[in-house]
Every structure is written in structure tokens, then in C-alpha cells.
Short mmCIF file of C-alpha atoms in Angstrom, two decimals:
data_model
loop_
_atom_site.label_atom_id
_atom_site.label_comp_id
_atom_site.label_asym_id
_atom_site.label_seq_id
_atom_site.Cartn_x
_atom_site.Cartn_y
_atom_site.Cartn_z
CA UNK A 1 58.63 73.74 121.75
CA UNK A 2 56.36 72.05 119.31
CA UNK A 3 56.20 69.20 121.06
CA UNK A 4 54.84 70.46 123.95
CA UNK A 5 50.95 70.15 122.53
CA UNK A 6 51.46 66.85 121.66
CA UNK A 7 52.63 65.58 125.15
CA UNK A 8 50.05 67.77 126.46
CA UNK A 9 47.05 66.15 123.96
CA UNK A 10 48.29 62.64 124.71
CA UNK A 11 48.41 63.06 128.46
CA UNK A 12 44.47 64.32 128.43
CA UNK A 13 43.72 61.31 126.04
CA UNK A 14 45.54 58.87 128.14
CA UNK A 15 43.69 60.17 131.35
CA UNK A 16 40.45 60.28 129.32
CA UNK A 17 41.05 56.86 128.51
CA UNK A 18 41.87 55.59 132.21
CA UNK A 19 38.49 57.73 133.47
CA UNK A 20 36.74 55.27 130.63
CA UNK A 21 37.92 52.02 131.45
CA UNK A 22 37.40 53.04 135.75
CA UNK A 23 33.98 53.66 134.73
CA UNK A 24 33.16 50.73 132.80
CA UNK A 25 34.94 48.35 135.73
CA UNK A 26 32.56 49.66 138.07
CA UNK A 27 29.63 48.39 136.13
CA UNK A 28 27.61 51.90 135.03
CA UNK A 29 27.26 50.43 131.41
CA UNK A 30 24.57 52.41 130.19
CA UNK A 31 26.55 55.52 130.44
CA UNK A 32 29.35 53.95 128.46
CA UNK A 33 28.30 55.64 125.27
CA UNK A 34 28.68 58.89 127.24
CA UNK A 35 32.44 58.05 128.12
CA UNK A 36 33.34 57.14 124.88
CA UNK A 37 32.01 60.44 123.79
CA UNK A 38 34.09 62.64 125.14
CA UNK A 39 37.21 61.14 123.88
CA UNK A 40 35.88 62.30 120.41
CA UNK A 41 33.74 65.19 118.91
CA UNK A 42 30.05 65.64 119.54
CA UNK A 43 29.01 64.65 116.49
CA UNK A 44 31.32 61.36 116.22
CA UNK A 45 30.48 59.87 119.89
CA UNK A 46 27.72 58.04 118.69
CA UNK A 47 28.48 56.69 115.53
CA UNK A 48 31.70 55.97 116.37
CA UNK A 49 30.39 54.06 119.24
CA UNK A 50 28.51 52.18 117.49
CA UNK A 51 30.98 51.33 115.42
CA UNK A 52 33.04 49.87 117.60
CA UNK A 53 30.59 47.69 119.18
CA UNK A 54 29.95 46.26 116.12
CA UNK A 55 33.20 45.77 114.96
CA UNK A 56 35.11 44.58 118.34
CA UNK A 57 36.20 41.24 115.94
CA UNK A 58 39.71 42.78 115.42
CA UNK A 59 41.02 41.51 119.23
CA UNK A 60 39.83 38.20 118.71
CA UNK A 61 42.60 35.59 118.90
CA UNK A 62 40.81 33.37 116.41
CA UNK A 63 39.12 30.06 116.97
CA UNK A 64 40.99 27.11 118.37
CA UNK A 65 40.27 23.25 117.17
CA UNK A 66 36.34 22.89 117.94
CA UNK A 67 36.66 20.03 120.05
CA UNK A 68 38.90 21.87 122.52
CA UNK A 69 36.64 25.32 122.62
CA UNK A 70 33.54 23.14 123.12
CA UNK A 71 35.43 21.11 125.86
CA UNK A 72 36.14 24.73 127.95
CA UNK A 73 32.89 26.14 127.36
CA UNK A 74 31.35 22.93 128.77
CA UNK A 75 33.80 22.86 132.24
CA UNK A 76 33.12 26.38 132.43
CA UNK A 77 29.62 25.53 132.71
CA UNK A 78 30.25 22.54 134.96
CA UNK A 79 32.05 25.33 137.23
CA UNK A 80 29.10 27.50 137.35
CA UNK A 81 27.11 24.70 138.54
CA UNK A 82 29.35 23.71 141.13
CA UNK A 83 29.50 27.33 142.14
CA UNK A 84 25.81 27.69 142.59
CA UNK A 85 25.61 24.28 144.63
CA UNK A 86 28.53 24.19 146.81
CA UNK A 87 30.03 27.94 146.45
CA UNK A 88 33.71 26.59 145.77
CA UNK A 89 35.97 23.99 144.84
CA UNK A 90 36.64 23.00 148.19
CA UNK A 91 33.22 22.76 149.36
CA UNK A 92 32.84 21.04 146.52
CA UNK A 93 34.67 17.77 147.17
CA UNK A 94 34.69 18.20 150.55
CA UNK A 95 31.04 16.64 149.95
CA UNK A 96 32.14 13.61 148.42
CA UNK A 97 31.73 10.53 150.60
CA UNK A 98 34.76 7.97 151.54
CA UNK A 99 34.05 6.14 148.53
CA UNK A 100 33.75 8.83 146.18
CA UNK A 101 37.07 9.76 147.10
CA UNK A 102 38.30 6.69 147.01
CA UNK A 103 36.79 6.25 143.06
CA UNK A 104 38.50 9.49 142.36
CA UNK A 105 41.43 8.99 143.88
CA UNK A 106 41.90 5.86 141.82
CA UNK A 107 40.71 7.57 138.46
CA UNK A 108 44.14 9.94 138.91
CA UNK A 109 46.11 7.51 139.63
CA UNK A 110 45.55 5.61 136.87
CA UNK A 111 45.04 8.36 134.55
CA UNK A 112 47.86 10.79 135.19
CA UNK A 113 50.25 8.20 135.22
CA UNK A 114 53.37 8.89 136.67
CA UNK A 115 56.20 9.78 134.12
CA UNK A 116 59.15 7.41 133.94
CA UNK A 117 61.60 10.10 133.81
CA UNK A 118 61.20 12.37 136.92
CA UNK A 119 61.44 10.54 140.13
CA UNK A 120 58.25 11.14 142.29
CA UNK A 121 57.97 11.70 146.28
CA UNK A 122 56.14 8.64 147.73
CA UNK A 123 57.31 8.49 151.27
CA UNK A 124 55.79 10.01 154.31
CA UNK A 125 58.13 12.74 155.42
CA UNK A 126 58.88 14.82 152.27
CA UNK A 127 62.17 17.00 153.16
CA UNK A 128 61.48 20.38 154.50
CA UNK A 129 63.15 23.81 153.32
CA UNK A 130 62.85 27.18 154.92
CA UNK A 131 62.26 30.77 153.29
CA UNK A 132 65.74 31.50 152.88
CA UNK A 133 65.94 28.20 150.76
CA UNK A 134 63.32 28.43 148.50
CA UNK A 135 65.17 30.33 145.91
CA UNK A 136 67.83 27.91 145.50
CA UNK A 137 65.86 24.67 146.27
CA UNK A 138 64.79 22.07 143.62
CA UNK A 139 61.09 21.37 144.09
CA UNK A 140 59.54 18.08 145.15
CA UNK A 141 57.52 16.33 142.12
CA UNK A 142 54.58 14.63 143.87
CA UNK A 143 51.24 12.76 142.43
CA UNK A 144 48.41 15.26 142.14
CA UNK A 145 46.33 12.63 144.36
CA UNK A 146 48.59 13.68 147.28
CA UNK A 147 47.00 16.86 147.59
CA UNK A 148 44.27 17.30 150.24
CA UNK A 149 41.22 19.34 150.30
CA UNK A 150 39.72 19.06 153.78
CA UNK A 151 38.75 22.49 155.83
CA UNK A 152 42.34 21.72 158.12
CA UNK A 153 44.17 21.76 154.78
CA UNK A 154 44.63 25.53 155.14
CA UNK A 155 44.21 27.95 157.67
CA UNK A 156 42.79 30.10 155.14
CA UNK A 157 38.91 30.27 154.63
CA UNK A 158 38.14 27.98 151.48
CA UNK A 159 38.20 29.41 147.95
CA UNK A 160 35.35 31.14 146.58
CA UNK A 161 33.04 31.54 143.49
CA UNK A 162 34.64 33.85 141.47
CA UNK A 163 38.46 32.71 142.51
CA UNK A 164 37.21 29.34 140.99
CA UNK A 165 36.19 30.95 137.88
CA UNK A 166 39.23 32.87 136.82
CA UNK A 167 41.35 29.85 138.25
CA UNK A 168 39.53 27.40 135.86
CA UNK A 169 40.25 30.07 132.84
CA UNK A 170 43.69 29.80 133.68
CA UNK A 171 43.84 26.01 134.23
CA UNK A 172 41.77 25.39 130.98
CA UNK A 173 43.93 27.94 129.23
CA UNK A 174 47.99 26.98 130.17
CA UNK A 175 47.37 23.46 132.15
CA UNK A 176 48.23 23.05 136.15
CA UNK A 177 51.36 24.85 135.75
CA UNK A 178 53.58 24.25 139.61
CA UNK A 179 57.30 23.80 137.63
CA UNK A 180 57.84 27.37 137.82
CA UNK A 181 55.52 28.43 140.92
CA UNK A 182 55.48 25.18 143.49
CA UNK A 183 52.93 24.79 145.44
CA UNK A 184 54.18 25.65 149.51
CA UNK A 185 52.84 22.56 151.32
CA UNK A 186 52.76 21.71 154.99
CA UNK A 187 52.72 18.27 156.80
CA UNK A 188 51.13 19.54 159.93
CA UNK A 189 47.64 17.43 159.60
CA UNK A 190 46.17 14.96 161.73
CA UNK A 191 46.91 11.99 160.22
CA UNK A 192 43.47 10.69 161.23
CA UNK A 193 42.24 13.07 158.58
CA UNK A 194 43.02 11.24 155.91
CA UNK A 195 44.28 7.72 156.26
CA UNK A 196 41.06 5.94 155.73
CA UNK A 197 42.20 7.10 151.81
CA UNK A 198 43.18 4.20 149.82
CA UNK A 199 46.63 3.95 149.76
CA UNK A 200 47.97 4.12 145.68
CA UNK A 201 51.63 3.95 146.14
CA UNK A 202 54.21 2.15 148.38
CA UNK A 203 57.00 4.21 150.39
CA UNK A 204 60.74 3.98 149.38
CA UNK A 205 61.92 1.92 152.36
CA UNK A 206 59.05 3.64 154.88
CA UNK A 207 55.62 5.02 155.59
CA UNK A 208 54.30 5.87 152.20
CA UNK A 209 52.53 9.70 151.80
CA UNK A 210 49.19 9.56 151.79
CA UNK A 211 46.57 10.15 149.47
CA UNK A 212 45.06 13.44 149.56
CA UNK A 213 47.55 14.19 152.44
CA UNK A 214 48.89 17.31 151.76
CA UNK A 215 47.84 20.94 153.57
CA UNK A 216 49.44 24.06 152.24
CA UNK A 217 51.27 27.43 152.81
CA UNK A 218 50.00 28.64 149.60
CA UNK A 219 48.65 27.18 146.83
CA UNK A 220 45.43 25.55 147.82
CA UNK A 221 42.75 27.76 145.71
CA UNK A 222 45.39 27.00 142.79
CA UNK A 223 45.19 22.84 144.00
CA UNK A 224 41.13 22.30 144.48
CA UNK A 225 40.56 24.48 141.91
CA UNK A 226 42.54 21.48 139.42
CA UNK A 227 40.82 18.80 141.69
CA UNK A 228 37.50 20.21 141.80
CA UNK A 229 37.62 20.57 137.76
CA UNK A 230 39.42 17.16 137.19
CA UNK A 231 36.45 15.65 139.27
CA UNK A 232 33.85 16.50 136.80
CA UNK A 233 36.60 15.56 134.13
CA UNK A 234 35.82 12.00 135.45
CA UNK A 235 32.19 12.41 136.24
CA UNK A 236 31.33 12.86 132.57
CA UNK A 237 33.61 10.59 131.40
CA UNK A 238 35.81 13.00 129.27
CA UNK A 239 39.14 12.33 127.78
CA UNK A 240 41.64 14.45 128.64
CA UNK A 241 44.26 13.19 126.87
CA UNK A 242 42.79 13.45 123.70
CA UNK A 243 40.61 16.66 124.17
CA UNK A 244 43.28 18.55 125.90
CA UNK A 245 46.61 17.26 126.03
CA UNK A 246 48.18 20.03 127.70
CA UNK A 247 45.94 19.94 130.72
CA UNK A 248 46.71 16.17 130.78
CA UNK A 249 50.51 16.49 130.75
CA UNK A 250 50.39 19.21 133.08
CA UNK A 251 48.29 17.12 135.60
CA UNK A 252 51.05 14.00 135.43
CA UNK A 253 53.94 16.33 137.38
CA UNK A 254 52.66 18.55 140.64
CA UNK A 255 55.97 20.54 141.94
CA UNK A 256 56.35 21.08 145.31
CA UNK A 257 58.04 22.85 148.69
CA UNK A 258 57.72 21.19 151.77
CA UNK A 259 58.20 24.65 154.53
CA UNK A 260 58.31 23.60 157.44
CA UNK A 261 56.91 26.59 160.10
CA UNK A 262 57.12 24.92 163.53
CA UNK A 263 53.46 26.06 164.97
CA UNK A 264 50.44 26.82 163.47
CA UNK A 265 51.02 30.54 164.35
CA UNK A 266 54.24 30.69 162.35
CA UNK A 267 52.31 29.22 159.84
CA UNK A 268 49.30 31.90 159.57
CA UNK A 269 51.44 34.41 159.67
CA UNK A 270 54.34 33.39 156.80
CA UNK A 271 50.86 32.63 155.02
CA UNK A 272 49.62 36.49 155.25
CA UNK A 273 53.21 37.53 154.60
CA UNK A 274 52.97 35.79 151.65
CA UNK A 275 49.84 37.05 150.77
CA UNK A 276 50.62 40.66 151.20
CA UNK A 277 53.85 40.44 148.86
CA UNK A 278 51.72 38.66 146.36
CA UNK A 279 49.39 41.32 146.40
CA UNK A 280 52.00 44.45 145.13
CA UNK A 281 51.81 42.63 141.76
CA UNK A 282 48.75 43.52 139.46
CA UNK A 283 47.64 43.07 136.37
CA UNK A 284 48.48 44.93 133.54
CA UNK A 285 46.12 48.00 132.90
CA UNK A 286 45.57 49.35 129.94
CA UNK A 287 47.60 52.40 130.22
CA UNK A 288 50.73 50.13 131.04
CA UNK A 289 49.64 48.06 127.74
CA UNK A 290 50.17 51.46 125.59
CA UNK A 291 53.25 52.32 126.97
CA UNK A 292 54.37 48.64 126.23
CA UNK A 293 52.94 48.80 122.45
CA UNK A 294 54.51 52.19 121.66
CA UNK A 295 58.06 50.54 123.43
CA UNK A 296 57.40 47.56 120.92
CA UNK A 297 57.41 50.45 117.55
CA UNK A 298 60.81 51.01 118.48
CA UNK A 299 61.70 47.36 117.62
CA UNK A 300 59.58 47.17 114.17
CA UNK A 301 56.19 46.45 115.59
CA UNK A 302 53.80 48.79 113.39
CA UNK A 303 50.20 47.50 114.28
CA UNK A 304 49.17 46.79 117.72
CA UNK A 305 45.98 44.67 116.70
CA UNK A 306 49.11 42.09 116.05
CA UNK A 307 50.48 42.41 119.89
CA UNK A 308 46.55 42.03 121.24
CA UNK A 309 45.79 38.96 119.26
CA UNK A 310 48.87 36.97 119.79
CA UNK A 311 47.99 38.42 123.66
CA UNK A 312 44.72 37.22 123.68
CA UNK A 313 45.87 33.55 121.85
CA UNK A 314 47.71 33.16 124.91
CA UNK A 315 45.81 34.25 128.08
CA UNK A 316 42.56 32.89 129.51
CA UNK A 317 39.48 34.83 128.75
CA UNK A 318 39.73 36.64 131.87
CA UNK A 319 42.80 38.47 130.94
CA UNK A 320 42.18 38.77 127.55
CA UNK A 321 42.44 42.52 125.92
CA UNK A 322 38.32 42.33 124.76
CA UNK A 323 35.22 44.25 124.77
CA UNK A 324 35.85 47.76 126.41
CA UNK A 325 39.58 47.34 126.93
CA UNK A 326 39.87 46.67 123.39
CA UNK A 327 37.69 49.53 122.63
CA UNK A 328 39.61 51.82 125.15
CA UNK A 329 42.72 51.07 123.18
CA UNK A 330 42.18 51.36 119.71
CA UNK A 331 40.52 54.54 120.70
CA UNK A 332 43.95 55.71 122.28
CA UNK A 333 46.11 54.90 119.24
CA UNK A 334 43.66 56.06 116.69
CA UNK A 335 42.91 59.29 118.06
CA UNK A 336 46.32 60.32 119.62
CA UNK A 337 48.58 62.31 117.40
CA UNK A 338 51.43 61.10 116.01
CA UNK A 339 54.62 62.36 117.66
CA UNK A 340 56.88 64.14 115.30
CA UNK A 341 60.40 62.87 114.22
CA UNK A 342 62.97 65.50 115.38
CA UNK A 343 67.01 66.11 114.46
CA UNK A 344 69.08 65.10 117.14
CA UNK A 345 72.58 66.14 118.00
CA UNK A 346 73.92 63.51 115.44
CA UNK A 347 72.47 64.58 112.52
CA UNK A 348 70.24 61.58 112.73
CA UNK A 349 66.05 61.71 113.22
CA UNK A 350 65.10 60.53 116.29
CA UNK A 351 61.28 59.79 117.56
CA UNK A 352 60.35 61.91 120.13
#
């Protein structure tokens, strides 16, 4: 059939593609040039190449209000610094002295006030809910200054460099989003760990919870990564509310699960469990993005430089469709044949 060459050519332009993105990930860019290359003719590699380094504008998202973009690039600087001095977000504040905890502490609590119409944790014992439940179970809404960040917080080594990097894109991108993915927290601590931390709130009826109190199941790279960033928020005197209103209202409401595991060994290993089922799910590559694109033509999308800017408008730089991605898939629509229209049974023309 006639539509055998064209499977075939897209197939060895698809691989071709997926060969040239591998390569570039593993950080051999001066034989980029090469890769691109042999997607096209001999005498088009180069120029083309060229081309397309020049010209990369097409995937941009488009500038946001200039207040906002200078406020990210400046806390991603403020993360590289604390990266280079401390090596993490934990490490980070786990340097601050009682009183500079204390200072902080009282910064969130004033700043992130709580909202008047969700009803907020403040006692000791928040209620506990077991795997089976957490499907069905309405999370706990908590103050973000109940969430600790000492080493006996997690039994998990403390997050690192790069973790804090993409975590801060993230943050600085969508806010401290825990209403749709709570943050699993334990009660397990010693309290002498933390109750020399001025007390904010009062309990309902009993032993309020205490500030910077809370360990975790999961979710602490995801909770000192906010802190760690919200700390040099207050260092330099930024604000928020005005720069960056969704990081602010995001910051007001922390969602919760209080699991319960019984021992600390029940504990590491529900935490690897959860680790390993976390890890099945990857990002997107760009293979899977062309497939998606060409699904989207069959419901009136007709350029796919729309679908990667409105992508890109919406996701943190780190998962942004840009540079050699971008280049890998324009490459793959421009120089993959069309597939033909064909009769079907109906009468009717039909995309192959």
C-alpha cells in the first residue's frame, strides 16, 4: 500500500528525532550540529541549523508583567546562592538560630493571614487517616508555619541542589499548590524539638500544634523548598502580595493528611513505597508531545507553535518545550510527510 513509505519515513524521523534529543540530554553539545544533520540533507544541516538557533523565538510564551519576571529571576538567584552556601533548603534554615526562627515564624503568621472562610487545624493531635482512606478523606488545612524543617522531620536525607531549583520553578510558576496533592505529615517528633518555637495560635479547647511542628511522609522537599524561598521573601523585604499574588494566596491555605504508621519502620517503608509508585510517572518526552499534537489536528488544531506557547505560558522554565526540544520538534513536523487522506468504507475521506 501507499502508505506503507510514509509510516516507514515517519518512524525513521521519529527515531532520528529521539537519538537527537538522547544526545543533547547527555550534554555532548558540540556535536549537536552533527545530530541535527542527519535528520536533513548534507547540504541543509548547517544552514538549517543555524537557522534554527537563531530563530528559536517561536516557543516563547511571551513576556509576563516586568515586575513579576524580574521578581523570579531575582529568587532564582537568591536560590543559587543558598545552594552554593548551604546545599539545600533544609540546610538552609536549619542554620537559623532560635530567634531567627522565631522572627520568621512571626513574619508568616502575620503575612499569610489565615482566611476567614476555611477553618484551620490549631490543636495538637490533628486526626489521623490510613492508606486506604486517603482517597476519600478531606484534607486538613493547616498554617504554613506548622511545618517543620529539622533533620528528624523526615527519615529521608534532606533535599538537594538541583531538587531546590526545579521546585522553586514550580513554586514561582503555579504557587504552593497542596489542595489537590496534600502534603502526608507525621506527628511522630520529639516534642522537645520544637517547643522552644513561639507559640502563634491557641488550641480549640487543648494543646495547641506547634509551630514548625510538623514531620512528613512525603512532601518535605515540596515544604522547605516554599519555606526556604519565603525566607528570603522576608529577608529582602519583598511584597508578595503585590509582586505575586498567586504565590501569596497559595501560601495562606497548606492542605494536609495526618497518616499515622505506628513505628518508624512502617514509616520508612510506606515512605519508599511511595516513592517507587511516584517514580512510574515521567515527564512528557518529546515523542509523546507529537503524538499528542497530531491527536489535537483531529479536533481543529492546525499549528502546533499554538499548543507549545500556551504550554510553555503555563509550566515553569524547567518543563518548558525550549531550546533543543523546540528545535527537535519543529524539525519533526516540518520534515515529516504529510499522511495522505484515503476513502473509507463510507464513502467519506478519512486521515490515515
Amino acid at each position: 500500500p501507499s502508505s506503507v513509505p510514509v509510516a516507514i519515513a515517519s518512524v525513521i524521523i521519529a527515531i532520528s528525532a529521539a537519538a537527537f534529543l538522547a544526545h543533547c540530554q547527555v550534554g555532548e553539545r558540540s556535536r549537536c550540529r552533527l545530530c541535527v544533520s542527519s535528520l536533513l540533507r548534507p547540504s541543509q544541516g548547517r544552514s538549517l541549523m543555524s537557522a534554527e538557533q537563531e530563530n528559536a523565538q517561536w516557543a516563547e510564551p511571551g513576556s509576563g508583567p516586568p515586575p513579576l519576571n524580574a521578581f523570579k529571576v531575582k529568587m532564582e538567584e537568591e536560590v543559587l546562592e543558598v545552594n552554593r552556601s548551604y546545599g539545600g533548603p533544609a540546610q538552609y534554615l536549619q542554620r537559623l538560630g532560635q530567634a531567627e526562627q522565631d522572627e520568621f515564624a512571626k513574619y508568616l503568621w502575620t503575612e499569610f493571614a489565615e482566611k476567614d472562610e476555611i477553618l484551620y487545624h490549631h490543636n495538637d493531635a490533628i486526626p489521623p487517616v490510613t492508606e486506604e482512606e486517603l482517597g476519600a478523606a478531606v484534607p486538613v488545612t493547616v498554617h504554613i508555619a506548622s511545618l517543620g524543617f529539622s533533620p528528624d522531620c523526615s527519615l529521608k536525607p534532606a533535599p538537594g541542589a538541583e531538587l531546590f531549583l526545579q521546585l522553586t520553578a514550580q513554586i514561582l510558576q503555579d504557587g504552593f499548590v497542596t489542595a489537590g496533592e496534600p502534603l502526608l505529615v507525621v506527628q511522630s517528633r520529639d516534642p522537645a524539638n520544637f517547643t522552644k518555637a513561639v507559640q502563634l495560635w491557641s488550641g480549640d479547647g487543648g494543646q495547641p500544634l506547634g509551630t514548625f511542628s510538623l514531620g512528613y511522609l512525603k512532601g518535605m522537599a515540596r515544604a522547605t523548598a516554599a519555606l526556604a524561598l519565603l525566607h528570603r521573601i522576608f529577608l529582602l523585604k519583598v511584597d508578595l502580595k503585590s509582586v505575586h499574588p498567586v504565590l501569596h494566596e497559595s501560601v495562606r491555605a497548606v492542605s494536609v493528611h495526618h497518616v499515622s504508621m505506628g513505628s518508624k519502620l512502617a514509616e520508612a517503608l510506606q515512605n519508599m513505597k511511595l516513592s517507587a509508585r511516584g517514580s512510574i510517572r515521567k515527564k512528557t518526552n518529546i515523542i509523546q508531545v507529537v503524538v499528542i499534537v497530531k491527536s489535537l489536528t483531529q479536533h481543529g488544531l492546525s499549528d502546533f507553535t499554538l499548543f507549545v506557547r500556551k504550554w510553555n505560558a503555563m509550566s515553569a522554565k524547567v518543563d518548558q518545550i525550549a531550546g533543543k526540544k523546540a528545535m527537535a520538534l519543529k524539525l519533526l513536523f516540518e520534515s515529516a510527510p504529510q499522511e495522505p487522506e484515503r476513502e473509507g468504507r463510507s464513502g467519506r475521506r478519512s486521515v490515515a
